[in-house]
Coordinates of C-alpha atoms in Angstrom, one line a residue:
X75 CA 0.0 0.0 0.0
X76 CA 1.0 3.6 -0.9
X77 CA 1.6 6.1 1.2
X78 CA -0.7 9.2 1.1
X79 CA 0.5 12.0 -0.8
X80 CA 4.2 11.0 -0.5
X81 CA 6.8 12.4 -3.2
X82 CA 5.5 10.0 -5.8
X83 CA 1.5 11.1 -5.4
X84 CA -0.2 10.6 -8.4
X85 CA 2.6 8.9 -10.3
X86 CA 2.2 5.4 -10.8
X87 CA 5.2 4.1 -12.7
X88 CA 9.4 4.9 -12.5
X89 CA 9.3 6.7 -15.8
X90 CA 6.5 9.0 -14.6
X91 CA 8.3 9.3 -11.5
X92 CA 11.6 10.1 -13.3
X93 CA 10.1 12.5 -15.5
X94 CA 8.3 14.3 -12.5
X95 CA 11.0 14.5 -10.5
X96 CA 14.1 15.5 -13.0
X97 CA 11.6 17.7 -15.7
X98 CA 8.5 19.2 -14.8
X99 CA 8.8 19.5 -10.8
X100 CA 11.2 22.5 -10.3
X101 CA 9.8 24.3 -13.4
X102 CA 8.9 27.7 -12.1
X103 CA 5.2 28.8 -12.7
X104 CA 3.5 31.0 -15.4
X105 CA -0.6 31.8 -13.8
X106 CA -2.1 33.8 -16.6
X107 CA -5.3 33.8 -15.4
X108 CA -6.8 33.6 -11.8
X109 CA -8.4 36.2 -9.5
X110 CA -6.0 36.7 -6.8
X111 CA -6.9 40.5 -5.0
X112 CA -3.6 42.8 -6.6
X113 CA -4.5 44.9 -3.0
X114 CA -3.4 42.5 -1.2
X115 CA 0.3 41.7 -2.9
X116 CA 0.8 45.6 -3.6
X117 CA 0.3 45.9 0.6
X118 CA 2.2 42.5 1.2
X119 CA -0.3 41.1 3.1
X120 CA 0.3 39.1 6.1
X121 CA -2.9 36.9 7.4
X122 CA -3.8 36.9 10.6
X123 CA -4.4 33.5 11.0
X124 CA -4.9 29.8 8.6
X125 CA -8.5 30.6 8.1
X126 CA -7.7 34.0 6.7
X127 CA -5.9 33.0 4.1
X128 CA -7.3 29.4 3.1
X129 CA -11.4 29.9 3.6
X130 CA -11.8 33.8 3.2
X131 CA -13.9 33.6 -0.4
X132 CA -13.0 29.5 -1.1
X133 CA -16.3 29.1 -2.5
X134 CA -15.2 25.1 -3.1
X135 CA -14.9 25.1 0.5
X136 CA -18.5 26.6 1.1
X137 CA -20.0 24.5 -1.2
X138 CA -18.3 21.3 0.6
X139 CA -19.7 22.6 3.9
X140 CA -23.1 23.4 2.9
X141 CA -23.8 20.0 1.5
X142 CA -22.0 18.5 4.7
X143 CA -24.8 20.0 6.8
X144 CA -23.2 23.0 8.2
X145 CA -25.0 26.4 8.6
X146 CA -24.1 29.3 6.8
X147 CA -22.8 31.3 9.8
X148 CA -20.2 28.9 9.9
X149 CA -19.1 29.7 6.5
X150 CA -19.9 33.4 5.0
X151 CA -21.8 34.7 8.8
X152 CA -20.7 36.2 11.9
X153 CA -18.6 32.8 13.6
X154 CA -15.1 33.3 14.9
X155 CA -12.6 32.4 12.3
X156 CA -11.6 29.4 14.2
X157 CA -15.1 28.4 14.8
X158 CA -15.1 28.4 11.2
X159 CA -12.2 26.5 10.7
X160 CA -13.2 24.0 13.1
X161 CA -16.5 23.2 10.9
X162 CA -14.3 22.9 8.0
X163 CA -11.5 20.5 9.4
X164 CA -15.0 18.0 10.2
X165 CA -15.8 18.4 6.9
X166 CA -12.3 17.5 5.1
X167 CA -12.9 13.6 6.0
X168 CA -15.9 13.8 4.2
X169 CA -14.6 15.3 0.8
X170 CA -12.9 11.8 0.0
X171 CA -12.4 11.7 -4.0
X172 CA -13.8 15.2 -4.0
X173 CA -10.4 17.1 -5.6
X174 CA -10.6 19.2 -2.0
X175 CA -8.9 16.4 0.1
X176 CA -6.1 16.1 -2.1
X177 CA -6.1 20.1 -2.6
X178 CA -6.4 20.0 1.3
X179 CA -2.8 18.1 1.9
X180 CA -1.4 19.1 -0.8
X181 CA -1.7 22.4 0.6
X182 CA -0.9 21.9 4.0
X183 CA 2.4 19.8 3.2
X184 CA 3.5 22.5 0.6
X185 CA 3.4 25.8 2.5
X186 CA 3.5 24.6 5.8
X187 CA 5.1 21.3 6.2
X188 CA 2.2 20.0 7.9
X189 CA 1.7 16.0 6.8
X190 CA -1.6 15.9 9.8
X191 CA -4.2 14.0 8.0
X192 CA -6.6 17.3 8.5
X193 CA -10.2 16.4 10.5
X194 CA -11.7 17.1 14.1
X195 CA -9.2 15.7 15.7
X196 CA -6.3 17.1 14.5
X197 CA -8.0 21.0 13.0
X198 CA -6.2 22.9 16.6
X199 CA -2.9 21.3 16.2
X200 CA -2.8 22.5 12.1
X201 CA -4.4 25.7 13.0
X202 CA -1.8 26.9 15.4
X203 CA 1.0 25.4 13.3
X204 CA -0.1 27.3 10.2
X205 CA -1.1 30.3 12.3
X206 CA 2.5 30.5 13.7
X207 CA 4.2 30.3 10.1
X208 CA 1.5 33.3 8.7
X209 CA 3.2 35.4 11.0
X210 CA 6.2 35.3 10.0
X211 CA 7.6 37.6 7.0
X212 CA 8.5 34.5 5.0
X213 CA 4.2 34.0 4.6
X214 CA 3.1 37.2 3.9
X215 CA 1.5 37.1 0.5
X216 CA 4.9 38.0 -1.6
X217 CA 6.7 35.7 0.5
X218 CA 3.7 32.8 -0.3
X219 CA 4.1 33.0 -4.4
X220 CA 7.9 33.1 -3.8
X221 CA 7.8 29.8 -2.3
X222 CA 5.8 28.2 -5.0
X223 CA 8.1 29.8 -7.5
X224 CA 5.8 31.8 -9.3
X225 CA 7.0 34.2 -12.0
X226 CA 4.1 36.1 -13.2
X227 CA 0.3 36.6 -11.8
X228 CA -1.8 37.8 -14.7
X229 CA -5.1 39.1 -12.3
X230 CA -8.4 39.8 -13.3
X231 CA -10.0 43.7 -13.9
X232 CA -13.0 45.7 -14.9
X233 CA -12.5 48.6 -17.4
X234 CA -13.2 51.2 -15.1
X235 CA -10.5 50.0 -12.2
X236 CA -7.7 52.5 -11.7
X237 CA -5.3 50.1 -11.2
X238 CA -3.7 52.1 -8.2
X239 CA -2.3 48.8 -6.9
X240 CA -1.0 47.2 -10.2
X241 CA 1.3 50.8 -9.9
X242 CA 2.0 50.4 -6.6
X243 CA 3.9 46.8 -7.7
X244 CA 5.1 48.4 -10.5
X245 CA 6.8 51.1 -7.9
X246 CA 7.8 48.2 -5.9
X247 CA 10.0 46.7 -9.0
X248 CA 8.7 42.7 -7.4
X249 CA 10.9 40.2 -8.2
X250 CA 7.4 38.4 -9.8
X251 CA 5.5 40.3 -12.7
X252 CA 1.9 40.9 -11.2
X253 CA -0.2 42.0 -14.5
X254 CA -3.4 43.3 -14.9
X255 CA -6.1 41.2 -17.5
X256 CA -8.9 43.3 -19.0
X257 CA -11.9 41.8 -18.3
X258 CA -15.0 43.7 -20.0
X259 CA -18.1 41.7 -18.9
X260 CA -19.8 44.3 -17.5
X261 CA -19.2 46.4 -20.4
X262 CA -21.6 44.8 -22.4
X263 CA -24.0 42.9 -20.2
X264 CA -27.1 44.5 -21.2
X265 CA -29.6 42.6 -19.5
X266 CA -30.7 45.2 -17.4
X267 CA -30.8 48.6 -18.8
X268 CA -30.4 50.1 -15.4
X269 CA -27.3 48.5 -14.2
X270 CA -25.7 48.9 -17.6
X271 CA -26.2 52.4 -17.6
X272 CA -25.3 52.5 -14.1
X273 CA -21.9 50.9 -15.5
X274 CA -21.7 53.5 -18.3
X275 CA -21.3 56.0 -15.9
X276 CA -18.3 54.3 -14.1
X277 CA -17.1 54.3 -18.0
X278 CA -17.2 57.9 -18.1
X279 CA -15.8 58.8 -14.5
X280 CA -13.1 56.1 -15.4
X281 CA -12.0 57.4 -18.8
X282 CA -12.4 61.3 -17.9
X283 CA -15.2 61.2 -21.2
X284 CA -18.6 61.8 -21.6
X285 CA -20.4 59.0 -23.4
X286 CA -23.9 60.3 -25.7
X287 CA -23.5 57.5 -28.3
X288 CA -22.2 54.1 -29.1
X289 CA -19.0 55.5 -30.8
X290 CA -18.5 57.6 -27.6
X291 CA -19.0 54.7 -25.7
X292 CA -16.2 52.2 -27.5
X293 CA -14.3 55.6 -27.2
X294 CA -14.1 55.4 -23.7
X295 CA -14.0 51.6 -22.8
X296 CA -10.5 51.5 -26.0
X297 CA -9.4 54.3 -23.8
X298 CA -9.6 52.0 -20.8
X299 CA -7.9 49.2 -23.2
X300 CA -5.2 51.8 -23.6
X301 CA -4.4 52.7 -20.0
X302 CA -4.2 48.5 -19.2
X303 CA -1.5 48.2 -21.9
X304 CA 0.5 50.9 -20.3
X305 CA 0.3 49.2 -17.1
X306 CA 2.0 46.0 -18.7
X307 CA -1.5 44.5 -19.8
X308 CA -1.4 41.4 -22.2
X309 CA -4.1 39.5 -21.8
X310 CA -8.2 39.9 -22.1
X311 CA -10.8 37.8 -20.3
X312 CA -14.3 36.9 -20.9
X313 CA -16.7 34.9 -18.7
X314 CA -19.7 34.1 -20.9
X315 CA -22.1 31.2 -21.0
X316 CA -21.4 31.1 -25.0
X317 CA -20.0 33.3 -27.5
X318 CA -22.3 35.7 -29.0
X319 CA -21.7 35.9 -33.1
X320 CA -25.1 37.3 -34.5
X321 CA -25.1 39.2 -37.6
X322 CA -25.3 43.4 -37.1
X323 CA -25.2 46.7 -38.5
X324 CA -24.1 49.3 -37.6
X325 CA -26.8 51.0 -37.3
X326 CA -28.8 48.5 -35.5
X327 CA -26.2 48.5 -33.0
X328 CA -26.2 52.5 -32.3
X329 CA -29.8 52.2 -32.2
X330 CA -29.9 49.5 -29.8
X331 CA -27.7 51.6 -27.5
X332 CA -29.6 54.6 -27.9
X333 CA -32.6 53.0 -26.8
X334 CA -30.8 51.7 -23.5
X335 CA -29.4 54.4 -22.7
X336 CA -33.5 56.0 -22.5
X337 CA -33.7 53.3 -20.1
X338 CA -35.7 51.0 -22.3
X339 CA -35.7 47.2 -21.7
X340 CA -34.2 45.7 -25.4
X341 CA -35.7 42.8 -27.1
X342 CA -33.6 39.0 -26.4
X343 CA -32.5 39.6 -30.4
X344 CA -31.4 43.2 -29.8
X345 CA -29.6 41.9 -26.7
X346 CA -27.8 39.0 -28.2
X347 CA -27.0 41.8 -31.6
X348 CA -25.3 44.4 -29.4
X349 CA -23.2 41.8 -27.3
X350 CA -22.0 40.4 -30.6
X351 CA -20.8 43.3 -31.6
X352 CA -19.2 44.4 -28.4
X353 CA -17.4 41.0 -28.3
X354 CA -15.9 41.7 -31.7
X355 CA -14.9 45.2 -30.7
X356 CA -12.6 44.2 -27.8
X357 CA -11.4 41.3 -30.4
X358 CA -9.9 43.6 -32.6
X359 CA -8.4 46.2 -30.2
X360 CA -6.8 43.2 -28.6
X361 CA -5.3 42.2 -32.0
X362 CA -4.6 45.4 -32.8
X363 CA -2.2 45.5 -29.0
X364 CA -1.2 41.9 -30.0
X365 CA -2.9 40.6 -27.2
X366 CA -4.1 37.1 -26.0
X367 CA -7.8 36.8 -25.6
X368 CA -9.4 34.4 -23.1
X369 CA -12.7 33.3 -23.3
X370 CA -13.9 31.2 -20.4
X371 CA -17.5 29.5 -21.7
X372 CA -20.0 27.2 -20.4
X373 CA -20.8 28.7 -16.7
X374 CA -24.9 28.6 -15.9
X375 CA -23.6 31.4 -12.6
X376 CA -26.1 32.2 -9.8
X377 CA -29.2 29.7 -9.8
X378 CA -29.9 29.9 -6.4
X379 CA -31.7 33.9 -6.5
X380 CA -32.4 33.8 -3.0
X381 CA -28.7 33.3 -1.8
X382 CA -27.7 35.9 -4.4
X383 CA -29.6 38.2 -2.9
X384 CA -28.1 37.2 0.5
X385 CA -24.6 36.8 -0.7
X386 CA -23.9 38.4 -3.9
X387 CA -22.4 36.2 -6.8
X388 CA -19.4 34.1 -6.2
X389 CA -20.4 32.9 -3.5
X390 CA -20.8 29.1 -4.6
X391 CA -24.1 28.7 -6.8
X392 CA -22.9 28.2 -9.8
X393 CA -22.8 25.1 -11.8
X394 CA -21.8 23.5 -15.2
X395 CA -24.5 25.0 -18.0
X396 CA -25.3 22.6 -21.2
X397 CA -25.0 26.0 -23.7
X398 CA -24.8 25.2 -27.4
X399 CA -21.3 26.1 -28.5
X400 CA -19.8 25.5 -31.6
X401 CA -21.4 27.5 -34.4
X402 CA -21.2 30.3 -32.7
X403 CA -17.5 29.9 -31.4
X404 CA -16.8 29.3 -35.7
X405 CA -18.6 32.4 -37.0
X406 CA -16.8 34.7 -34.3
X407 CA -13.4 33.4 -34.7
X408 CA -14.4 33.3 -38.7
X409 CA -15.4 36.3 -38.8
X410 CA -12.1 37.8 -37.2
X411 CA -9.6 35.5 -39.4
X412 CA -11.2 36.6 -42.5
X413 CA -10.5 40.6 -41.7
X414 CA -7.0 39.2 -40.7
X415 CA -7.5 40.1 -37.1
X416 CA -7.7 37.3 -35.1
X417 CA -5.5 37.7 -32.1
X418 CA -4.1 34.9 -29.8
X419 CA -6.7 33.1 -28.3
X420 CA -7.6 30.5 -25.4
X421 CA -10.7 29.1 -25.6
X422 CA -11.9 27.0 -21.8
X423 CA -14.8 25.3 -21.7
X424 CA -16.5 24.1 -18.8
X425 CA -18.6 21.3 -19.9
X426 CA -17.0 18.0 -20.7
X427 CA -19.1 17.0 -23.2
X428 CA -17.6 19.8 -25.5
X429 CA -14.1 19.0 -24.8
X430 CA -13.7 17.3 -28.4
X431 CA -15.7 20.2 -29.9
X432 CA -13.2 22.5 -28.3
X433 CA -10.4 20.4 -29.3
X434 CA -11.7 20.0 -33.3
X435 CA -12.0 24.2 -33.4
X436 CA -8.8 25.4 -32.8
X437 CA -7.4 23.6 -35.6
X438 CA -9.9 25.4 -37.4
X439 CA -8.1 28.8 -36.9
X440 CA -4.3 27.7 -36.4
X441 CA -3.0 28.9 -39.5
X442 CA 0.7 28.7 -39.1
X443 CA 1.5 32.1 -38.4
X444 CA 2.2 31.3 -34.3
X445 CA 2.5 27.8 -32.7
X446 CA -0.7 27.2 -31.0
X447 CA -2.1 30.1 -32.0
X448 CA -5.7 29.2 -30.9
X449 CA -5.5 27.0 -27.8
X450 CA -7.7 24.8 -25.7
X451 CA -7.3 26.0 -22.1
X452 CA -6.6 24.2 -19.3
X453 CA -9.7 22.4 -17.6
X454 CA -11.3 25.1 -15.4
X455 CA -13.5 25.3 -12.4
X456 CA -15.8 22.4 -12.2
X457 CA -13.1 20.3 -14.2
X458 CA -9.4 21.0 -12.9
X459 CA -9.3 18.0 -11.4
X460 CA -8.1 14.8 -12.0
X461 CA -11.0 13.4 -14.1
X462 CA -11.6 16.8 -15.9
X463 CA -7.5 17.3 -16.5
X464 CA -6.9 14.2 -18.0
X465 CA -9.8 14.0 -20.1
X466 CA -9.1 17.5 -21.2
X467 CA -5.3 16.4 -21.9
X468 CA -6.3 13.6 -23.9
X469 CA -9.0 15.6 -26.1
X470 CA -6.1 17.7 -26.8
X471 CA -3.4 15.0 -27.6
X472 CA -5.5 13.4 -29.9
X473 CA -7.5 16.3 -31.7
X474 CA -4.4 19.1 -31.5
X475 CA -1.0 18.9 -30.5
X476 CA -0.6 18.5 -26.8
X477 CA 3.0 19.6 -27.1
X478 CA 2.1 23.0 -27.8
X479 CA 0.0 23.5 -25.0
X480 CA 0.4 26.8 -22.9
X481 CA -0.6 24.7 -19.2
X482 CA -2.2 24.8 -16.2
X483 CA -3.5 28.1 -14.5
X484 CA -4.8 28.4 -10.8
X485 CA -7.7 30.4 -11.7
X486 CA -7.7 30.9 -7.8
X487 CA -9.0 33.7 -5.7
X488 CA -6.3 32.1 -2.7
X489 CA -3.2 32.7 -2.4
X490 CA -2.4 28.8 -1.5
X491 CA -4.1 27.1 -4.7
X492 CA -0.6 27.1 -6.7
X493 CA -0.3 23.3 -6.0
X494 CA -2.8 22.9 -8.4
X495 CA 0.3 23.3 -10.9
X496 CA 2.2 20.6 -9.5
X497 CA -1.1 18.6 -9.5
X498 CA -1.0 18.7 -13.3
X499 CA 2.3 18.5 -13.9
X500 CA 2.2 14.7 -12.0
X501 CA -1.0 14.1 -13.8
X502 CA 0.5 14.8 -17.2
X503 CA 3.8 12.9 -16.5
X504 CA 1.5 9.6 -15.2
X505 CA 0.0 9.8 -18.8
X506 CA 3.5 10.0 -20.9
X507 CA 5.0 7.8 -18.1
X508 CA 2.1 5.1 -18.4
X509 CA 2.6 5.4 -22.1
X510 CA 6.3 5.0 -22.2
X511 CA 6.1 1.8 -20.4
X512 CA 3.5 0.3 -22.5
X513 CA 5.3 0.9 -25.2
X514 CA 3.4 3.4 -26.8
X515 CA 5.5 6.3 -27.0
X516 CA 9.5 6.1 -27.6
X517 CA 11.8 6.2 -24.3
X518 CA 13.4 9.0 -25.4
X519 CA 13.2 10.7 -21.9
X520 CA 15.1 13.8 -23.0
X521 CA 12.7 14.5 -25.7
X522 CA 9.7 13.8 -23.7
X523 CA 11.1 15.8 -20.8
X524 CA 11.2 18.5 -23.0
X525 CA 8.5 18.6 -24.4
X526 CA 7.0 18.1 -20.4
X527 CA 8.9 21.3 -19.7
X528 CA 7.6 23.1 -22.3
X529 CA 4.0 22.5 -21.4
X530 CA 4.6 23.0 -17.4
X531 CA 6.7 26.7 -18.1
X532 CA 8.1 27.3 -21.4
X533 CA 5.0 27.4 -24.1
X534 CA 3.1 30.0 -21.7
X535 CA 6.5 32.1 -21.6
X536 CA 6.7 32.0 -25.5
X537 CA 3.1 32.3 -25.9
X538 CA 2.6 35.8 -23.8
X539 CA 5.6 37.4 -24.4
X540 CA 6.6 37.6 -21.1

């Protein structure tokens, strides 16, 4: 019997091992997408205690600890933040084959050293431990990505955010590249006319502009695209249930905003017209910059309204959505290819029934010009685990070229989810290791190391110009 979580977790043969160990493991880490607050690494954050820094906004957690029965003061209310802890150490036991255990001690043996088997019985003895170690300089928030060897955080902003504390790291001249990612949902979510013109106005006090028409409007939000490029912006991010690729004029368009902006509700058509064309705006500004665009699809978000209300979104009621993808995904990157503006893109989807779909489109639009131009991202959400990795891997290997892949990303709002890189990296040497030994790939371990490397660190480096 194996040991639990011991230095060969998750690899089952000596050639995975070897290739673990001696390729991917000390390959520093790219995370070019995840929603880490930039506030808290521009002021160096030190947490006051485990709970802090492991449960504050872990919506994976919550969700784990609702369905185990415990009430919601315990998770999002007014309980101490041991208290809280406590209710989620009696919880961990019960998350077995749920990706949280292994996230759990992964975690704990990483940053802290701390091999506990985490439940009831052992939650005061790991919370002082950890506790002790956040207060030290060595665990304040810079000190945590140091130790995981990350090189660049790419995090995720509205339009209309200053930035004050992308400049502050700027000032700061960090050892590790903390980037902002422009992330325009908001800018063209017109499902209700009064929060949208509520946002407009945030456009306008953001971009210093008045906005009385469309064009005004793009004016202002490319202005916005502008100032994120001066602050070392690469990289664009959508979260949308499906791309949006009807066919609009111009006019249509100008009209549509018009009649928002008089605070009248807009036909489903007229909505799914104007998002189309907003989508294909920030397309080509981010091709113009030479930009990556992300486009995370599939998400049905907030189902349960009367925990919105109470919570807000992100808060854990969100699930995987059954949204009809692929036309629309090959008019919108059609339509950009044949103007010869089709930027870099990463296309995630978060329903595993579409992995081959996703898999079968990027060849579509890989044209030659970059390697991997169009990419299928890294399992997400729902699916970065070890089902939803290595099903996503293998859709890729045998639709695409796996070797060209850009990686893994945390997209993590906690500053102790980056051993969710080293959980890919062992699943994706187990699958080339497996292989090697059944005699289905060559074992030429330099090559394959390389190529191992290249998919942990390198691609991603190459990819974003960083």
């Amino acid at each position: 019997m194996k040991k639990f979580v011991d230095e060969h977790f998750l690899l089952q043969t000596p050639t995975a091992q070897k290739l673990y160990h001696e390729f991917a493991k000390s390959m520093p880490i790219i995370d070019y997408h995840c929603h880490l607050p930039p506030d808290q690494i521009a002021n160096d954050t030190q947490f006051e205690n485990l709970t802090q820094v492991w449960l504050y906004g872990d919506h994976y957690k919550w969700r784990a600890m609702r369905t185990n029965g415990v009430h919601e003061e315990f998770i999002t209310g007014n309980k101490s933040d041991y208290e809280k802890f406590e209710k989620w150490a009696a919880t961990v036991p019960y998350t077995l084959r749920n990706p949280l255990y292994h996230w759990t001690h992964l975690e704990l043996q990483r940053y802290f050293d701390v091999h506990d088997i985490l439940d009831a019985t052992t939650a005061k003895k790991v919370y002082e431990a950890c506790t002790a170690r956040l207060q030290t300089k060595e665990y304040s928030v810079r000190g945590l990505l140091r130790k995981m060897n990350v090189k660049v955080v790419c995090t995720t902003d509205d339009p209309i955010d200053n930035l004050e504390y992308h400049k502050k790291i700027k000032a700061d001249n960090l050892d590790i590249k903390v980037l902002p990612a422009y992330r325009p949902d908001k800018a063209m979510n017109v499902d209700d006319a009064a929060t949208f013109n509520a946002y407009v106005g945030k456009v306008e006090a953001a971009s210093n502009t008045s906005v009385g028409s469309y064009s005004e409007y793009l004016s202002a939000l490319k202005k916005q695209h502008d100032f994120f490029a001066t602050m070392g912006c690469g990289v664009s991010d959508h979260g949308l249930e499906q791309i949006y690729a009807e066919d609009y004029t111009e006019t249509e368009i100008r009209n549509i905003f018009d009649k928002i902006r008089s605070g009248k509700e807009i036909s489903y058509e007229e909505n799914l017209k104007f998002k189309s064309a907003m989508l294909i705006e920030f397309a080509k500004w981010d091709w113009e910059k030479g930009w990556v665009q992300q486009y995370h699809l599939g998400a049905l978000r907030n189902n349960n309204s009367r925990m919105l209300k109470r919570l807000g979104p992100d808060t854990g009621w969100d699930s995987i959505g059954d949204f009809s993808q692929g036309r629309a995904i090959a008019r919108f990157l059609n339509k950009l290819d044949t103007n010869n503006q089709l930027a870099k893109t990463i296309l995630y989807n978060l329903n595993p029934a579409d992995n081959e779909l996703m898999a079968t489109m990027i060849g579509n639009f890989n044209d030659g010009s970059i390697a991997g131009k169009v990419q299928f991202g890294s399992a997400w959400w729902f699916l970065d685990q070890k089902d939803g990795m290595t099903k996503q891997i293998n859709a890729l290997s045998n639709m695409g070229l796996l070797s060209k892949f850009v990686g893994m990303l945390t997209d993590s709002r906690s500053f102790l989810s980056f051993p969710r890189h080293e959980y890919f990296r062992r699943l994706l040497c187990n699958l080339f290791g497996e292989e090697i030994e059944n005699g289905e790939l060559p074992a030429d371990i330099d090559w394959i190391g390389k190529v191992i490397q290249d998919i942990c660190f390198n691609n991603a480096k190459n990819y974003f110009n960083w």
